[in-house]
PDB file of C-alpha atoms in Angstrom:
ATOM      1  CA  ALA W   1      13.590   4.467  -8.356  1.00 88.00           C
ATOM      2  CA  TYR W   2      12.043   4.263  -4.991  1.00 94.00           C
ATOM      3  CA  GLU W   3      13.708   4.074  -1.533  1.00 95.00           C
ATOM      4  CA  PHE W   4      12.357   3.436   2.598  1.00 97.00           C
ATOM      5  CA  GLU W   5      12.613   1.906   5.590  1.00 96.00           C
ATOM      6  CA  TYR W   6      10.677  -0.809   7.208  1.00 95.00           C
ATOM      7  CA  ALA W   7      10.143  -1.018  10.739  1.00 94.00           C
ATOM      8  CA  THR W   8      12.723  -3.404  12.285  1.00 95.00           C
ATOM      9  CA  GLU W   9      10.775  -4.257  15.848  1.00 94.00           C
ATOM     10  CA  ALA W  10       7.261  -3.617  17.625  1.00 94.00           C
ATOM     11  CA  GLU W  11       7.221  -0.934  20.357  1.00 95.00           C
ATOM     12  CA  SER W  12       7.774  -3.588  22.771  1.00 94.00           C
ATOM     13  CA  GLY W  13      11.355  -3.995  21.068  1.00 95.00           C
ATOM     14  CA  LYS W  14      10.444  -7.723  19.683  1.00 93.00           C
ATOM     15  CA  PRO W  15      12.137  -7.701  17.162  1.00 94.00           C
ATOM     16  CA  ILE W  16      10.232  -8.161  13.042  1.00 95.00           C
ATOM     17  CA  GLY W  17      11.534 -10.361  11.230  1.00 93.00           C
ATOM     18  CA  TRP W  18      11.279  -9.635   7.687  1.00 95.00           C
ATOM     19  CA  ALA W  19      11.686 -12.103   4.447  1.00 93.00           C
ATOM     20  CA  THR W  20      11.686 -10.284   0.950  1.00 93.00           C
ATOM     21  CA  SER W  21       9.913 -12.386  -1.168  1.00 90.00           C
ATOM     22  CA  ARG W  22       9.691 -10.415  -4.525  1.00 86.00           C
ATOM     23  CA  GLU W  23      11.784  -7.956  -5.703  1.00 84.00           C
ATOM     24  CA  ARG W  24      11.839  -7.189  -9.347  1.00 82.00           C
ATOM     25  CA  ASP W  25      13.453  -4.321 -10.897  1.00 75.00           C
ATOM     26  CA  THR W  26      10.890  -3.750 -14.178  1.00 74.00           C
ATOM     27  CA  TYR W  27       7.263  -3.071 -14.128  1.00 71.00           C
ATOM     28  CA  SER W  28       6.845  -5.932 -16.668  1.00 76.00           C
ATOM     29  CA  SER W  29       8.625  -8.422 -14.492  1.00 78.00           C
ATOM     30  CA  ALA W  30       6.790  -8.096 -11.762  1.00 82.00           C
ATOM     31  CA  GLU W  31       3.653 -10.297 -10.398  1.00 77.00           C
ATOM     32  CA  PRO W  32       0.311  -8.446 -11.251  1.00 76.00           C
ATOM     33  CA  MET W  33      -1.243  -7.452  -7.525  1.00 76.00           C
ATOM     34  CA  SER W  34      -4.766  -7.176  -8.564  1.00 68.00           C
ATOM     35  CA  PRO W  35      -6.819  -9.227 -11.464  1.00 71.00           C
ATOM     36  CA  ASN W  36      -6.405  -6.802 -14.050  1.00 73.00           C
ATOM     37  CA  ALA W  37      -2.940  -7.292 -14.031  1.00 76.00           C
ATOM     38  CA  ARG W  38      -2.380  -2.689 -13.450  1.00 80.00           C
ATOM     39  CA  GLN W  39      -1.189  -2.888 -10.031  1.00 84.00           C
ATOM     40  CA  ARG W  40       2.079  -4.702 -10.147  1.00 86.00           C
ATOM     41  CA  ILE W  41       4.425  -5.605  -6.978  1.00 87.00           C
ATOM     42  CA  VAL W  42       7.611  -4.698  -7.494  1.00 90.00           C
ATOM     43  CA  TYR W  43       8.641  -5.496  -3.627  1.00 90.00           C
ATOM     44  CA  GLU W  44       7.509  -7.217  -0.650  1.00 90.00           C
ATOM     45  CA  LEU W  45       8.207  -8.262   3.004  1.00 92.00           C
ATOM     46  CA  LEU W  46       6.759 -10.602   5.001  1.00 91.00           C
ATOM     47  CA  SER W  47       6.629 -11.705   8.016  1.00 92.00           C
ATOM     48  CA  PHE W  48       4.621 -14.955   8.974  1.00 82.00           C
ATOM     49  CA  LYS W  49       4.337 -14.158  12.522  1.00 77.00           C
ATOM     50  CA  GLY W  50       1.244 -11.300  12.156  1.00 74.00           C
ATOM     51  CA  PRO W  51       0.623 -12.127   9.191  1.00 85.00           C
ATOM     52  CA  LEU W  52       2.384  -8.857   8.601  1.00 93.00           C
ATOM     53  CA  THR W  53       2.881  -7.443   5.148  1.00 94.00           C
ATOM     54  CA  THR W  54       4.939  -4.384   3.101  1.00 96.00           C
ATOM     55  CA  VAL W  55       4.497  -4.072  -0.830  1.00 94.00           C
ATOM     56  CA  VAL W  56       5.967  -1.388  -3.110  1.00 96.00           C
ATOM     57  CA  SER W  57       3.206  -1.320  -5.903  1.00 94.00           C
ATOM     58  CA  LEU W  58       3.296   0.056  -9.238  1.00 94.00           C
ATOM     59  CA  SER W  59       0.133   1.302 -11.587  1.00 94.00           C
ATOM     60  CA  PRO W  60      -0.570   3.025 -14.386  1.00 94.00           C
ATOM     61  CA  THR W  61      -2.881   5.371 -13.139  1.00 95.00           C
ATOM     62  CA  PRO W  62      -6.413   4.402 -12.513  1.00 91.00           C
ATOM     63  CA  PRO W  63      -9.499   5.547 -14.423  1.00 88.00           C
ATOM     64  CA  ALA W  64     -10.695   7.207 -11.087  1.00 90.00           C
ATOM     65  CA  LEU W  65      -8.217   9.558 -11.077  1.00 95.00           C
ATOM     66  CA  GLU W  66      -7.431   9.839 -14.583  1.00 92.00           C
ATOM     67  CA  SER W  67      -9.623  12.649 -16.252  1.00 93.00           C
ATOM     68  CA  ARG W  68      -8.838  14.753 -13.441  1.00 94.00           C
ATOM     69  CA  PRO W  69      -5.007  16.832 -13.094  1.00 95.00           C
ATOM     70  CA  THR W  70      -2.508  15.902 -10.479  1.00 94.00           C
ATOM     71  CA  LYS W  71      -2.480  19.068  -9.214  1.00 94.00           C
ATOM     72  CA  ASP W  72      -6.559  18.326  -8.780  1.00 96.00           C
ATOM     73  CA  TRP W  73      -6.167  15.275  -6.744  1.00 98.00           C
ATOM     74  CA  THR W  74      -6.787  15.212  -3.067  1.00 97.00           C
ATOM     75  CA  ALA W  75      -5.277  12.259  -0.609  1.00 98.00           C
ATOM     76  CA  LYS W  76      -8.278  10.600  -0.591  1.00 97.00           C
ATOM     77  CA  GLN W  77      -9.265  10.632  -3.737  1.00 96.00           C
ATOM     78  CA  VAL W  78      -5.711   8.771  -4.829  1.00 97.00           C
ATOM     79  CA  ALA W  79      -6.559   6.548  -1.771  1.00 96.00           C
ATOM     80  CA  ASN W  80      -9.796   4.849  -2.761  1.00 93.00           C
ATOM     81  CA  ALA W  81      -8.485   4.362  -6.627  1.00 93.00           C
ATOM     82  CA  VAL W  82      -5.522   2.418  -6.307  1.00 93.00           C
ATOM     83  CA  LEU W  83      -7.738   0.627  -3.259  1.00 91.00           C
ATOM     84  CA  ALA W  84     -10.259  -0.338  -5.916  1.00 86.00           C
ATOM     85  CA  ASP W  85      -8.074  -0.512  -8.446  1.00 82.00           C
ATOM     86  CA  LYS W  86      -6.682  -3.787  -7.313  1.00 78.00           C
ATOM     87  CA  ALA W  87      -9.730  -5.066  -5.511  1.00 65.00           C
ATOM     88  CA  THR W  88     -12.451  -8.070  -6.552  1.00 55.00           C
ATOM     89  CA  GLY W  89     -14.939  -6.323  -5.435  1.00 53.00           C
ATOM     90  CA  ARG W  90     -17.163  -4.971  -8.444  1.00 49.00           C
ATOM     91  CA  VAL W  91     -20.819  -3.948  -8.243  1.00 48.00           C
ATOM     92  CA  ALA W  92     -24.026  -4.905 -10.948  1.00 50.00           C
ATOM     93  CA  SER W  93     -22.607  -2.508 -13.269  1.00 53.00           C
ATOM     94  CA  GLY W  94     -18.556  -4.455 -13.662  1.00 55.00           C
ATOM     95  CA  GLN W  95     -16.908  -1.894 -11.664  1.00 53.00           C
ATOM     96  CA  ARG W  96     -13.914  -2.357  -9.501  1.00 48.00           C
ATOM     97  CA  VAL W  97     -15.075  -0.849  -6.008  1.00 50.00           C
ATOM     98  CA  SER W  98     -12.103  -0.952  -2.789  1.00 54.00           C
ATOM     99  CA  LEU W  99     -13.216  -3.412  -0.259  1.00 64.00           C
ATOM    100  CA  ALA W 100     -11.175  -1.312   2.057  1.00 79.00           C
ATOM    101  CA  GLU W 101     -12.115   2.157   4.150  1.00 87.00           C
ATOM    102  CA  VAL W 102      -9.996   5.104   4.252  1.00 93.00           C
ATOM    103  CA  ASP W 103      -9.943   6.898   8.133  1.00 88.00           C
ATOM    104  CA  ASN W 104      -7.757   9.461   7.057  1.00 94.00           C
ATOM    105  CA  ALA W 105      -5.693  10.596   4.165  1.00 97.00           C
ATOM    106  CA  VAL W 106      -3.188  13.833   3.832  1.00 98.00           C
ATOM    107  CA  THR W 107      -1.251  15.405   1.542  1.00 98.00           C
ATOM    108  CA  GLU W 108       2.354  16.964   1.747  1.00 98.00           C
ATOM    109  CA  THR W 109       4.855  18.261  -0.543  1.00 97.00           C
ATOM    110  CA  ILE W 110       8.192  16.515  -0.578  1.00 97.00           C
ATOM    111  CA  ASP W 111      11.164  18.029  -3.045  1.00 93.00           C
ATOM    112  CA  GLY W 112       7.946  18.737  -5.563  1.00 94.00           C
ATOM    113  CA  ASN W 113       6.254  16.218  -5.364  1.00 96.00           C
ATOM    114  CA  LYS W 114       2.683  15.393  -4.242  1.00 98.00           C
ATOM    115  CA  TYR W 115       2.983  12.146  -1.198  1.00 99.00           C
ATOM    116  CA  TYR W 116      -0.365  11.564  -0.489  1.00 99.00           C
ATOM    117  CA  TYR W 117      -0.808   8.885   2.979  1.00 99.00           C
ATOM    118  CA  TYR W 118      -3.670   7.097   3.941  1.00 98.00           C
ATOM    119  CA  GLU W 119      -4.999   4.544   6.699  1.00 97.00           C
ATOM    120  CA  TYR W 120      -7.388   2.006   5.682  1.00 95.00           C
ATOM    121  CA  ILE W 121      -9.018  -0.832   7.167  1.00 92.00           C
ATOM    122  CA  SER W 122     -10.050  -3.972   5.026  1.00 86.00           C
ATOM    123  CA  GLN W 123     -11.460  -7.595   5.334  1.00 76.00           C
ATOM    124  CA  GLY W 124      -8.821  -9.787   6.108  1.00 65.00           C
ATOM    125  CA  SER W 125      -8.315 -13.703   6.290  1.00 60.00           C
ATOM    126  CA  PRO W 126      -8.741 -16.230   9.238  1.00 54.00           C
ATOM    127  CA  ASN W 127      -4.696 -16.813  10.934  1.00 56.00           C
ATOM    128  CA  LEU W 128      -3.770 -18.622  13.563  1.00 58.00           C
ATOM    129  CA  ARG W 129      -4.322 -15.542  15.453  1.00 61.00           C
ATOM    130  CA  GLU W 130      -7.958 -15.113  14.376  1.00 59.00           C
ATOM    131  CA  PRO W 131      -9.243 -18.266  13.183  1.00 62.00           C
ATOM    132  CA  GLU W 132     -13.178 -16.367  12.819  1.00 64.00           C
ATOM    133  CA  ALA W 133     -14.035 -16.056   9.214  1.00 60.00           C
ATOM    134  CA  THR W 134     -14.536 -12.122   9.922  1.00 71.00           C
ATOM    135  CA  THR W 135     -10.569 -10.545  10.592  1.00 78.00           C
ATOM    136  CA  PHE W 136      -9.035  -7.118  10.154  1.00 86.00           C
ATOM    137  CA  ARG W 137      -6.377  -5.828   8.693  1.00 89.00           C
ATOM    138  CA  HIS W 138      -5.208  -2.086   9.390  1.00 94.00           C
ATOM    139  CA  SER W 139      -2.767  -0.529   6.914  1.00 96.00           C
ATOM    140  CA  PHE W 140      -1.155   2.936   6.274  1.00 98.00           C
ATOM    141  CA  GLY W 141      -0.025   3.559   2.467  1.00 98.00           C
ATOM    142  CA  VAL W 142       1.571   6.157   0.660  1.00 99.00           C
ATOM    143  CA  THR W 143       1.423   7.310  -2.919  1.00 98.00           C
ATOM    144  CA  VAL W 144       3.327   9.022  -4.950  1.00 98.00           C
ATOM    145  CA  GLU W 145       3.086   9.673  -8.847  1.00 97.00           C
ATOM    146  CA  ARG W 146       5.705  10.251 -11.142  1.00 95.00           C
ATOM    147  CA  ASP W 147       5.250   9.912 -15.352  1.00 93.00           C
ATOM    148  CA  GLY W 148       1.796   8.548 -15.514  1.00 93.00           C
ATOM    149  CA  TYR W 149       2.077   5.641 -12.890  1.00 95.00           C
ATOM    150  CA  LEU W 150       1.864   5.601  -9.187  1.00 97.00           C
ATOM    151  CA  TYR W 151       4.065   4.368  -6.965  1.00 97.00           C
ATOM    152  CA  THR W 152       2.658   3.054  -3.041  1.00 97.00           C
ATOM    153  CA  LEU W 153       4.244   1.184  -0.120  1.00 98.00           C
ATOM    154  CA  SER W 154       1.789  -0.501   1.656  1.00 97.00           C
ATOM    155  CA  THR W 155       2.143  -1.573   5.444  1.00 97.00           C
ATOM    156  CA  SER W 156      -0.136  -3.796   6.640  1.00 95.00           C
ATOM    157  CA  ALA W 157      -1.749  -6.336  10.088  1.00 93.00           C
ATOM    158  CA  PRO W 158      -3.841  -7.798  11.549  1.00 90.00           C
ATOM    159  CA  GLU W 159      -5.505  -5.558  13.699  1.00 89.00           C
ATOM    160  CA  ILE W 160      -5.034  -7.885  16.470  1.00 89.00           C
ATOM    161  CA  TYR W 161      -1.582  -6.569  16.263  1.00 91.00           C
ATOM    162  CA  TRP W 162      -1.679  -2.731  15.320  1.00 94.00           C
ATOM    163  CA  ASP W 163      -1.769  -0.901  18.601  1.00 95.00           C
ATOM    164  CA  GLU W 164       1.647  -2.546  18.996  1.00 95.00           C
ATOM    165  CA  LEU W 165       3.262  -1.788  14.718  1.00 96.00           C
ATOM    166  CA  SER W 166       1.299   1.271  13.870  1.00 96.00           C
ATOM    167  CA  ARG W 167       4.758   3.904  14.580  1.00 97.00           C
ATOM    168  CA  GLY W 168       6.780   1.461  13.414  1.00 97.00           C
ATOM    169  CA  PHE W 169       4.498   1.366  10.217  1.00 97.00           C
ATOM    170  CA  ASP W 170       3.911   4.998  10.251  1.00 97.00           C
ATOM    171  CA  GLU W 171       7.513   5.782  10.166  1.00 97.00           C
ATOM    172  CA  SER W 172       8.213   2.977   7.044  1.00 97.00           C
ATOM    173  CA  ILE W 173       5.755   5.328   4.934  1.00 98.00           C
ATOM    174  CA  LYS W 174       6.722   8.414   5.726  1.00 98.00           C
ATOM    175  CA  SER W 175      10.459   7.289   5.136  1.00 98.00           C
ATOM    176  CA  PHE W 176       9.325   6.169   1.412  1.00 98.00           C
ATOM    177  CA  ARG W 177      11.202   9.132  -1.027  1.00 98.00           C
ATOM    178  CA  LEU W 178      11.446   8.199  -5.073  1.00 96.00           C
ATOM    179  CA  THR W 179      14.394   8.917  -6.179  1.00 94.00           C
ATOM    180  CA  THR W 180      16.331   9.555  -9.408  1.00 89.00           C
ATOM    181  CA  PRO W 181      16.114   6.649 -11.663  1.00 83.00           C
ATOM    182  CA  ASN W 182      19.750   4.553 -12.595  1.00 77.00           C
ATOM    183  CA  LYS W 183      18.356   2.148 -15.575  1.00 65.00           C
TER     184      LYS W 183
END
C-alpha cells in the first residue's frame, strides 16, 4: 500500500485536470507497463492537456539489482534498472537498455525505508503541441523496495511544459510513502 499527493495546478495557477485511467488492487490484475509484464501499472492519472502522466508501478526486483544487497543500491543504479526494465530498447545481445537519461539521483531514508529519487529525460511521441518526430519528456521518479518488490511513482510531461510543472511534480514524488497494507 502507498499514498501520495499530486500537483493540481501549474506554476501559473492554471489548474491541471487529471483523470484516473487505471486503478488496480493487486499486482496480478494490473496492466503490464513493459513487454515482459514485470512492471505493472497499479494506478495512473492522465491529463490530456499535455499530455501529462502520473503513474504508480509495481515490479519484482529488476535483474540488474537482484545480485546486489539492497543496502548497496545507489539511486542511479535503481533509476537505471527501473527504467531499463520497462524499456523496449535492446542491444544486439537482446539485453534491455533504458531509452532514458538519468540526470540527478539521490537516496533518502524515511521511516526506515530507502527512497530513491531521480530525474530523467526520455524520447517522447509527437503530440498536438509538438508534432515533430523528435520530442522529449521530462520526468521525476521515486522508487522504494518492500518485500522484493519495487514501488515506483513517476510524473512526466513534455519538455516544453517542464518549467511550468516541475515544482508541483517534485512535491508529488516527495509525498510518496509506503503505508501499512490493509489486505
